[in-house]
Every structure is written in structure tokens, then in C-alpha cells.
Coordinates of C-alpha atoms and ligand atoms in Angstrom, one line a residue:
M1 CA 0.0 0.0 0.0
T2 CA 1.3 3.5 -0.8
S3 CA 0.8 6.1 1.9
T4 CA 0.4 9.8 1.2
L5 CA 2.4 10.7 4.2
P6 CA 5.5 12.7 3.6
E7 CA 8.5 10.4 3.8
S8 CA 10.5 12.8 6.0
L9 CA 7.8 13.0 8.7
V10 CA 8.8 11.0 11.8
L11 CA 5.7 9.2 13.1
G12 CA 5.4 8.1 16.6
V13 CA 3.2 7.5 19.6
A14 CA 3.3 9.3 23.0
T15 CA 2.6 8.4 26.6
S16 CA 3.5 9.8 30.0
A17 CA 4.8 8.1 33.1
Y18 CA 2.0 8.6 35.6
Q19 CA -0.6 7.7 33.1
V20 CA 0.8 4.3 32.2
E21 CA 3.4 3.0 34.6
G22 CA 1.6 2.0 37.8
A23 CA 4.0 0.4 40.3
V24 CA 3.9 3.5 42.4
G25 CA 5.6 1.9 45.4
E26 CA 8.3 0.0 43.5
G27 CA 12.0 0.5 42.8
G28 CA 12.2 3.2 45.5
R29 CA 9.8 5.5 43.8
G30 CA 8.6 8.4 46.0
E31 CA 5.2 9.9 46.2
S32 CA 4.2 12.4 43.5
I33 CA 1.7 15.2 43.6
W34 CA -0.6 13.0 41.4
D35 CA -0.5 10.1 43.9
R36 CA -1.6 12.5 46.6
F37 CA -4.2 14.3 44.4
A38 CA -5.7 11.1 43.0
H39 CA -6.0 9.6 46.5
T40 CA -7.9 12.7 47.7
P41 CA -11.6 11.8 47.6
G42 CA -13.5 13.7 45.0
K43 CA -10.6 14.8 42.9
V44 CA -10.6 12.1 40.2
E45 CA -13.7 10.7 38.5
G46 CA -14.6 7.3 39.9
G47 CA -11.9 7.6 42.5
D48 CA -9.4 6.2 40.0
T49 CA -5.7 6.5 40.7
G50 CA -2.5 5.7 38.7
D51 CA -1.5 3.0 41.3
V52 CA -1.7 0.3 38.6
A53 CA -2.6 2.3 35.5
C54 CA -1.5 0.1 32.5
D55 CA 1.1 -1.7 34.6
H56 CA 3.6 -0.6 32.0
Y57 CA 6.4 -0.7 34.6
H58 CA 6.1 -4.5 34.5
R59 CA 4.7 -4.9 30.9
W60 CA 7.1 -2.5 29.1
R61 CA 8.5 -5.3 26.9
E62 CA 5.0 -6.2 25.7
D63 CA 4.3 -2.5 25.1
L64 CA 7.5 -2.0 23.2
D65 CA 6.6 -5.0 21.1
L66 CA 3.3 -3.3 20.3
L67 CA 5.1 -0.2 19.2
A68 CA 7.4 -2.3 17.0
W69 CA 4.3 -4.1 15.6
L70 CA 2.7 -0.7 14.8
G71 CA 6.0 0.1 13.0
V72 CA 6.3 3.6 14.5
D73 CA 9.6 5.5 14.0
A74 CA 9.6 7.1 17.5
Y75 CA 8.2 6.8 21.0
R76 CA 7.7 9.8 23.3
F77 CA 7.6 8.9 27.0
S78 CA 8.3 10.7 30.2
V79 CA 10.5 10.0 33.2
A80 CA 8.8 9.9 36.6
W81 CA 10.7 12.4 38.6
P82 CA 9.9 10.6 41.9
R83 CA 11.6 7.5 40.6
V84 CA 14.8 9.4 40.2
F85 CA 14.7 11.7 43.2
P86 CA 12.0 10.1 45.5
A87 CA 12.1 13.0 47.9
G88 CA 13.2 15.6 45.4
T89 CA 16.4 16.7 47.1
E90 CA 18.6 13.7 47.7
R91 CA 22.3 14.1 47.0
M92 CA 22.3 11.1 44.6
P93 CA 19.7 9.9 42.2
N94 CA 17.9 6.6 42.9
A95 CA 19.8 4.1 40.7
S96 CA 16.9 1.7 40.5
G97 CA 14.6 4.4 39.1
L98 CA 17.1 5.3 36.4
D99 CA 17.6 1.6 35.6
F100 CA 14.0 1.3 34.5
Y101 CA 14.4 4.0 31.8
D102 CA 17.8 2.7 30.9
R103 CA 16.2 -0.7 30.0
L104 CA 13.3 1.1 28.2
V105 CA 15.7 3.1 26.0
D106 CA 17.8 0.0 25.2
G107 CA 14.5 -1.9 24.4
L108 CA 13.4 0.9 22.1
L109 CA 16.7 1.1 20.3
A110 CA 16.9 -2.7 19.9
R111 CA 13.5 -2.5 18.1
G112 CA 14.6 0.4 15.9
I113 CA 12.5 3.0 17.6
E114 CA 13.8 6.4 18.4
P115 CA 13.2 7.5 22.0
W116 CA 11.9 11.1 22.6
V117 CA 12.2 11.7 26.3
T118 CA 10.0 14.2 28.2
L119 CA 11.5 15.2 31.6
Y120 CA 8.4 16.8 33.2
H121 CA 4.9 15.5 32.5
W122 CA 3.3 16.7 35.8
D123 CA 4.4 14.2 38.4
L124 CA 6.4 16.4 40.7
P125 CA 7.7 14.7 43.9
Q126 CA 5.2 15.5 46.7
A127 CA 8.2 16.4 49.0
L128 CA 9.0 19.3 46.7
Q129 CA 5.3 20.3 46.7
D130 CA 5.5 20.4 50.5
R131 CA 8.2 23.1 50.1
G132 CA 6.1 25.2 47.7
G133 CA 6.3 23.1 44.4
W134 CA 6.4 25.2 41.3
T135 CA 5.5 28.4 43.1
S136 CA 9.0 28.2 44.6
R137 CA 12.3 28.8 42.9
E138 CA 13.8 25.9 44.8
T139 CA 11.9 23.6 42.5
V140 CA 13.7 25.1 39.5
R141 CA 17.0 24.1 41.2
A142 CA 15.6 20.6 41.9
F143 CA 14.6 20.2 38.3
E144 CA 18.1 21.1 37.1
R145 CA 19.4 18.3 39.2
F146 CA 16.8 15.9 37.9
A147 CA 17.4 16.9 34.3
A148 CA 21.2 16.4 34.8
A149 CA 20.8 13.0 36.4
V150 CA 18.6 11.7 33.6
A151 CA 20.8 13.2 30.9
A152 CA 23.9 11.8 32.5
R153 CA 22.4 8.3 32.4
L154 CA 20.5 8.3 29.1
G155 CA 22.3 11.1 27.1
D156 CA 24.6 8.7 25.3
R157 CA 21.6 7.1 23.6
V158 CA 18.7 9.6 23.7
R159 CA 18.9 12.4 21.1
H160 CA 15.5 14.1 21.4
W161 CA 14.6 15.8 24.7
N162 CA 11.4 17.6 25.7
T163 CA 12.0 19.6 28.9
I164 CA 8.4 20.4 30.1
N165 CA 5.1 19.1 28.9
E166 CA 2.2 21.6 28.6
P167 CA 3.2 24.3 31.2
W168 CA -0.2 25.9 30.8
C169 CA -1.9 22.8 32.2
A170 CA 0.7 22.4 35.0
A171 CA 0.3 26.0 36.0
V172 CA -3.4 26.8 35.4
L173 CA -5.2 23.5 35.9
G174 CA -2.8 22.7 38.8
H175 CA -2.8 26.1 40.5
E176 CA -5.7 28.2 39.4
T177 CA -8.7 26.0 38.6
G178 CA -7.6 23.1 40.9
Q179 CA -8.6 20.4 38.4
H180 CA -5.2 18.9 38.4
A181 CA -2.6 18.3 41.1
P182 CA -1.6 20.0 43.3
G183 CA -5.2 21.2 43.2
L184 CA -4.7 24.9 44.2
C185 CA -7.2 27.6 43.3
D186 CA -5.0 30.8 43.3
R187 CA -4.3 32.8 40.1
A188 CA -1.2 34.4 41.7
A189 CA 0.2 30.9 42.4
A190 CA -0.5 29.9 38.8
L191 CA 1.5 32.9 37.5
A192 CA 4.5 32.0 39.7
A193 CA 4.3 28.3 38.7
A194 CA 4.2 29.2 35.0
H195 CA 7.3 31.4 35.4
H196 CA 9.2 28.7 37.3
L197 CA 8.3 26.0 34.7
L198 CA 9.6 28.2 31.9
L199 CA 12.7 29.1 33.9
A200 CA 13.3 25.4 34.6
H201 CA 13.1 24.8 30.9
G202 CA 15.6 27.5 30.2
R203 CA 18.1 26.4 32.9
S204 CA 17.9 22.7 31.8
V205 CA 18.7 23.2 28.1
P206 CA 22.4 24.0 28.5
L207 CA 22.7 21.0 30.9
L208 CA 21.2 18.7 28.4
R209 CA 23.5 20.0 25.7
D210 CA 26.5 19.3 27.9
L211 CA 25.4 15.9 29.1
A212 CA 23.8 14.5 26.0
P213 CA 26.2 15.6 23.2
G214 CA 24.5 16.2 19.9
C215 CA 21.1 16.2 21.4
R216 CA 18.1 18.2 20.2
V217 CA 16.0 19.9 22.8
G218 CA 12.6 21.6 22.8
L219 CA 9.6 22.4 25.1
V220 CA 6.1 21.1 24.5
N221 CA 3.1 23.5 24.5
N222 CA -0.5 22.7 24.2
L223 CA -1.8 25.3 21.8
V224 CA -5.4 26.3 21.0
P225 CA -6.0 28.4 17.9
A226 CA -8.6 31.0 18.8
Y227 CA -11.1 32.3 16.3
P228 CA -13.5 35.2 16.7
A229 CA -17.2 34.2 16.5
S230 CA -17.9 37.1 14.0
R231 CA -16.1 39.9 12.3
S232 CA -16.9 42.3 15.1
E233 CA -14.0 44.1 16.9
A234 CA -15.1 42.7 20.2
D235 CA -15.0 39.1 19.1
H236 CA -11.6 39.7 17.4
L237 CA -10.2 41.2 20.7
A238 CA -11.6 38.3 22.7
A239 CA -9.9 35.8 20.4
E240 CA -6.6 37.6 20.6
R241 CA -6.9 37.8 24.4
L242 CA -7.3 34.0 24.6
H243 CA -4.4 33.6 22.3
A244 CA -2.3 35.9 24.5
W245 CA -3.2 34.1 27.8
F246 CA -3.3 30.5 26.6
N247 CA -0.6 30.4 23.9
R248 CA 1.6 33.5 23.9
W249 CA 2.2 33.4 27.7
Y250 CA 4.1 30.2 27.1
L251 CA 5.7 31.1 23.7
D252 CA 6.7 34.8 23.8
P253 CA 9.2 34.3 26.6
L254 CA 10.8 31.3 24.8
Y255 CA 11.5 33.5 21.8
G256 CA 12.9 36.6 23.7
L257 CA 9.6 38.6 23.7
G258 CA 8.9 38.6 27.4
Y259 CA 5.4 38.2 28.7
P260 CA 2.5 39.6 26.6
E261 CA 1.9 43.1 27.7
R262 CA -1.9 42.9 27.4
I263 CA -2.1 40.2 30.1
V264 CA 0.5 41.9 32.3
R265 CA -1.7 45.1 32.2
E266 CA -4.8 43.1 33.2
E267 CA -2.8 41.5 36.1
E268 CA -1.7 45.0 37.2
E269 CA -5.2 46.3 37.1
A270 CA -6.3 43.3 39.2
G271 CA -3.6 44.0 41.7
R272 CA -1.7 40.8 41.1
W273 CA 1.3 42.4 39.3
P274 CA 2.9 45.0 41.5
P275 CA 4.5 48.1 39.8
G276 CA 8.1 46.7 40.0
G277 CA 7.0 43.3 38.8
P278 CA 6.2 40.2 41.0
E279 CA 8.9 39.0 43.4
W280 CA 9.4 35.8 41.4
L281 CA 10.4 37.7 38.2
R282 CA 14.1 38.3 38.7
A283 CA 16.8 39.9 36.6
G284 CA 18.0 37.5 33.9
D285 CA 15.1 35.1 34.0
L286 CA 13.6 36.2 30.7
E287 CA 17.0 35.8 29.0
T288 CA 17.4 32.3 30.5
M289 CA 14.0 31.2 29.2
A290 CA 14.9 32.5 25.7
V291 CA 17.7 30.0 25.3
P292 CA 17.8 28.7 21.7
T293 CA 16.1 25.4 21.2
D294 CA 16.1 22.9 18.3
F295 CA 12.4 22.4 17.9
L296 CA 9.1 23.4 19.4
G297 CA 6.7 20.6 20.4
I298 CA 3.0 21.4 19.9
N299 CA 0.2 19.3 21.3
Y300 CA -3.0 19.9 19.3
Y301 CA -6.5 18.7 20.0
S302 CA -9.0 21.3 19.1
R303 CA -9.8 25.0 18.7
A304 CA -11.7 27.8 20.5
I305 CA -14.3 30.3 19.2
L306 CA -14.6 33.5 21.1
R307 CA -17.4 36.0 21.6
G308 CA -16.4 39.4 23.1
S309 CA -18.1 40.9 26.0
E310 CA -21.7 42.0 25.6
E311 CA -23.5 44.1 28.1
G312 CA -22.8 42.5 31.5
N313 CA -21.0 39.5 30.0
A314 CA -17.3 38.6 30.1
P315 CA -15.8 37.4 26.9
R316 CA -16.6 33.7 26.6
E317 CA -16.2 30.7 24.4
V318 CA -19.1 30.0 22.2
F319 CA -20.1 27.4 19.6
E320 CA -21.3 24.1 20.7
P321 CA -20.6 21.7 17.8
P322 CA -23.1 18.9 17.4
A323 CA -22.2 15.7 19.3
E324 CA -21.0 13.9 16.2
E325 CA -18.3 16.5 15.7
R326 CA -17.0 16.2 19.2
T327 CA -14.8 13.6 20.9
D328 CA -15.6 12.1 24.2
M329 CA -13.8 15.0 25.9
G330 CA -16.4 17.3 24.3
W331 CA -13.6 18.8 22.1
E332 CA -14.5 19.7 18.5
V333 CA -12.8 17.8 15.8
Y334 CA -11.2 20.5 13.7
P335 CA -8.1 19.5 11.7
D336 CA -7.7 22.9 10.0
G337 CA -6.9 24.3 13.3
L338 CA -3.7 22.4 13.3
V339 CA -2.6 24.1 10.1
D340 CA -3.6 27.5 11.4
I341 CA -1.7 27.2 14.7
L342 CA 1.4 25.8 13.0
Q343 CA 1.4 28.7 10.5
R344 CA 0.8 31.3 13.2
V345 CA 3.7 29.9 15.3
Q346 CA 6.0 29.8 12.3
R347 CA 5.0 33.3 11.3
D348 CA 5.4 34.8 14.8
Y349 CA 8.4 32.8 16.1
A350 CA 10.1 30.9 13.3
P351 CA 11.4 28.0 15.4
P352 CA 14.0 26.0 13.5
S353 CA 11.7 23.0 13.5
L354 CA 8.3 21.9 14.7
A355 CA 6.9 18.6 16.0
V356 CA 3.3 17.7 16.7
T357 CA 4.2 16.0 20.0
E358 CA 0.5 14.9 20.7
C359 CA -2.7 14.6 18.7
G360 CA -5.4 12.2 19.3
A361 CA -9.0 11.6 20.4
A362 CA -11.0 10.0 23.2
Y363 CA -13.8 7.7 22.1
P364 CA -15.3 5.0 24.2
E365 CA -15.5 2.0 21.7
G366 CA -14.5 -1.3 23.2
P367 CA -14.4 -4.9 21.9
G368 CA -17.5 -6.0 20.1
E369 CA -18.1 -9.4 18.5
E370 CA -14.9 -11.4 17.8
S371 CA -13.1 -8.9 20.1
E372 CA -12.7 -6.3 17.4
V373 CA -12.6 -2.7 18.5
R374 CA -14.3 -0.7 15.8
D375 CA -13.1 2.9 16.5
A376 CA -13.7 4.3 13.0
R377 CA -14.1 7.8 14.4
R378 CA -10.6 7.7 15.7
V379 CA -9.3 6.6 12.3
T380 CA -11.2 9.6 10.8
Y381 CA -9.8 11.9 13.4
L382 CA -6.2 10.8 12.8
E383 CA -6.6 10.7 9.0
G384 CA -7.9 14.3 9.1
H385 CA -5.1 15.6 11.3
L386 CA -2.3 13.8 9.5
A387 CA -3.7 15.2 6.2
A388 CA -3.6 18.7 7.9
A389 CA 0.0 18.1 9.0
T390 CA 0.8 17.1 5.4
R391 CA -0.8 20.3 4.1
A392 CA 1.2 22.4 6.5
M393 CA 4.4 20.8 5.3
A394 CA 3.4 21.4 1.7
A395 CA 2.9 25.1 2.7
G396 CA 6.5 25.2 3.9
I397 CA 6.1 24.5 7.7
P398 CA 9.2 22.7 8.9
L399 CA 7.3 19.9 10.6
E400 CA 9.6 17.0 11.5
A401 CA 7.4 14.7 13.6
F402 CA 3.9 13.7 14.5
F403 CA 3.0 11.7 17.6
V404 CA -0.4 10.1 18.2
W405 CA -1.7 10.4 21.7
T406 CA -1.7 7.5 22.8
L407 CA -0.6 3.9 22.8
V408 CA -2.9 2.2 25.3
D409 CA -6.1 3.6 27.0
N410 CA -4.7 5.1 30.2
F411 CA -5.2 7.3 33.2
E412 CA -6.7 10.6 31.8
W413 CA -5.9 12.7 34.8
N414 CA -9.0 14.1 36.6
H415 CA -11.2 12.0 34.3
G416 CA -9.6 8.8 35.6
F417 CA -10.0 5.9 33.2
S418 CA -13.3 7.2 31.9
K419 CA -11.7 8.6 28.7
R420 CA -10.0 6.2 26.2
F421 CA -7.4 7.8 23.9
G422 CA -5.6 4.6 23.0
L423 CA -4.8 2.9 19.7
V424 CA -4.9 -0.2 21.9
W425 CA -7.8 -1.0 24.2
L426 CA -7.1 -1.8 27.8
D427 CA -9.0 -4.3 30.0
R428 CA -8.2 -2.8 33.4
T429 CA -9.0 -6.0 35.2
T430 CA -6.8 -8.4 33.3
Q431 CA -4.5 -5.8 31.7
E432 CA -5.2 -7.5 28.4
R433 CA -4.4 -5.2 25.4
V434 CA -6.5 -5.4 22.2
V435 CA -5.3 -3.4 19.2
K436 CA -8.2 -1.2 17.9
Q437 CA -9.1 -0.6 14.3
S438 CA -7.1 2.6 14.6
G439 CA -4.0 0.7 15.6
H440 CA -4.4 -1.6 12.6
W441 CA -4.9 1.5 10.4
L442 CA -1.7 3.2 11.8
R443 CA 0.3 0.0 11.1
R444 CA -0.8 0.2 7.5
Q445 CA 0.1 3.9 7.3
M446 CA 3.6 3.1 8.6
A447 CA 4.1 0.2 6.2
G448 CA 2.9 2.4 3.3
Q449 CA 5.1 5.3 4.3
K450 CA 8.2 3.0 4.5
G451 CA 7.3 1.4 1.2
R452 CA 7.5 4.7 -0.6
T453 CA 10.3 5.0 -3.0
S454 CA 10.3 8.7 -3.7
Ligands
LIG1 O1 -3.6 12.8 28.4 C1 -3.2 14.1 28.1 C2 -1.7 14.3 28.2 O2 -1.2 13.9 29.4 C3 -1.4 15.7 27.9 N1 -2.0 16.3 26.8 C4 -3.4 16.0 26.6 C5 -3.7 14.6 26.8 C6 -5.2 14.4 26.6 O3 -6.0 15.1 27.5

């Protein structure tokens, strides 16, 4: 079969440690903020936790065999910080924690799959949270030590590194809305956390370059293209405001532009940004964040449509697409948004390279007759988004990779196991894995792409 996918596009699958590993008490792993949060009644749907998750810690060989069967070029996974520094501040890293990732990397390379390592995908050691977590500068220092320990161990074999995954989620969902760990509801804390996450990124890039010679480094942002609901000035301003707070807050500083003024002004007016700047914003921080990187990772799932304020109304998101155009998360299926956001990022920041580090859909389909999982909607979703990625490349966007979220149905944060994003269905009781129709489809795409001669 011949695929229409560009031959140069690296295709992979992505996961993260807390969502798949389980084995939370093994190998000397310490408690993470997600262990604490998930075990707090009422925080996660169904009372689910990542205690067992997909048991990937024990079944990693089987999972790597699945990746090899799919034929993917690359696998993006994260390192659980509390496996490496269980209490966050030990003098030496926990060797047994690093051993796990050492085996994983060797297992990937033996199967011809390129590892893309993410350092922080939200599982901060609880001990660091107890000292202020991301609202404290101490955590930045602890992250540097974590990054250095992982790079010293894996840097001889891992070429691609993502420093931080989705700082917006870690900062805002974790500190302002309280939907994610550590569950705070304090906008000022979210601003401090966002700053320290970006600073941790900036500080870790030179360390990675030293300890993993020849590596390529980037940060991963979840970006949402924002569209005005009409041509009105008010709707246009509302869309630009969302873009500034959701996207630019985590992009402008990386490219030497500092924080978007419009939001800073709003924070000043709300009394959260003192005249001399907040205490956590120190001289040199913005320069540190703007360290040159090799690529920018973009996680894309959907778009937002904005209506400006009407009498008595704050600007708000509008447009409720019909159920059939939404995934199980309620997110609209909108592949063109991927092209738009890639183009806007390229236009405004011109990163040397881009990678779609996550893209995928939650749908509930499970095994029917003869154990087949007919998730045709996921196939359509992925076809649409890969076609969008291909269009972006044809328009000159330097897109190097596309990772499907995710391999196996896993722990979807505050939604617990109620949302299934996997190419492979998980039976949580037996841990049996059943490849879905979308997994078979991806395997055919991979075979087609590799079979191309041009
Ligand atoms: O499951 C998450 C992932 O951890 C981060 N990006 C979005 C995914 C789907 O919600």
C-alpha cells in the first residue's frame, strides 16, 4: 500500500509516566503530587488512581513489542521524577529508578524505535510540593538536578529531549482551577508556577546539551487556535486575548519577547502584578527562558471560538458543535486548526523545526463481537489531522514529527480511566491489550510510508 504521508515525517506514539506506569511503590519511587491528588476523595472521576494504570512498569516489553508491531519510528515517553529523586532533594539519584528508563531506552533502540524523552509530565515529587512546588524557585534548582541526572544516564543514547510538557496545564489546571494536582485555586500561584516552569526549561537546556552531546531539545506546549465568532471588533479582541493568555504566555518568553503586555496590564489592574513586577520575576530570568532550542513541540487537540463581552457578559467561548463533531472529551474535531496554529507559530516565532508531540481523540468504543474494537471515528480523526500536517508541510512549515496520543487507554488525569485515547484498548481487570481498528490503520500507514520509493 502506498501512503500519502511525507517520507520525511517521523511518526510516533506518545505516553507519560504517571498515566501508564503504575508500580507507584516499587523501585524506591517516592510519592508524586498526582498520587496525593488522586487519593484525595472527589478529585478524580470514579476515585481512579494511577496506582496500577496500564502496569507498563512491568509490561514494558509487551508495550515496546506493540510499538514495533505498529511500525512507528519514535516513542515519546516521560521520566517519573519521583523514581529518580523520590524526595526531590537527595544528594544522589535513585539508581533503580534510572535503571528502568535505561532498559526502556535500550529496548526501544533494539527495536529500531527512536526515544523522545520528556522530563516533566506533571508528576512532581510530593516532597517538593510540600516546600512550595512550582511556586517556589527551589523547584527550579531541583529540576536542574533531575534533568542532569537523567541526561547523564541516558544522554549517550537519547537524542530528542522535551523539557516540560504543557506548562499551561501544570500552571493553570494545577494552581488556578484546581482540576489537576496539586489542586490549588489561586491565580497568583499559577503565574508564579508558569514562570518557574519556563525558567526550569531555560536552565535545563544547557545542561542537556553538555550531558547529551549532539542532542536536540525543545519544550512542549498545548496550543489552541482562537477564532472570533464574528467579524466584530469585540470578538476579534476576545480571540486575541485568549491567544495571549493561553498560547503566547508560554511562547513569547521562549523567543525573547517577554510576557505579553496585554495580560500583564490586566494583572496590574487586578492588583496581582505590583509596579516593579512580581517577586518571582528576577533579573536575567527572561534571558534564561529564551535559550535557543532545536524544535518546538505542539500538542494539538481542538480550537476555541470566542465572543467578546456584551452588556454585562465577560468574553466567553461559544459554539457548541453537534455531538457527532466532538470527541468524548467534548472537544470539537477541527483538523484545519492544526494548520492554522502551525502557521501562526511559524510566522510569529520561526522556530527552526516543529513537532506535533501529541494529537489524538478520546472515544469509548470497546471490543464487540470477535473482540474487534471498531473505532472508526478515531481513524477519521487521525486521517484528518495527518492530512492537515501534510498540508502544513506542503505550505512550507518545517514539521519533523507527529506523535499520536496515545498507545494504550490510560489514566486521563481528573477523568480517571473514563476517557479512552488509546490505539490499543485496555482491559483494566486483566491488563489485556487489544489493538483497535485505529492501531491496525496506523500500522498500514507506517508500512505504506516506509514502502514509498520517492
Ligand atoms: O492525556 C493528556 C496528556 O497527558 C497531555 N496532553 C493532553 C492529553 C489528553 O488530554
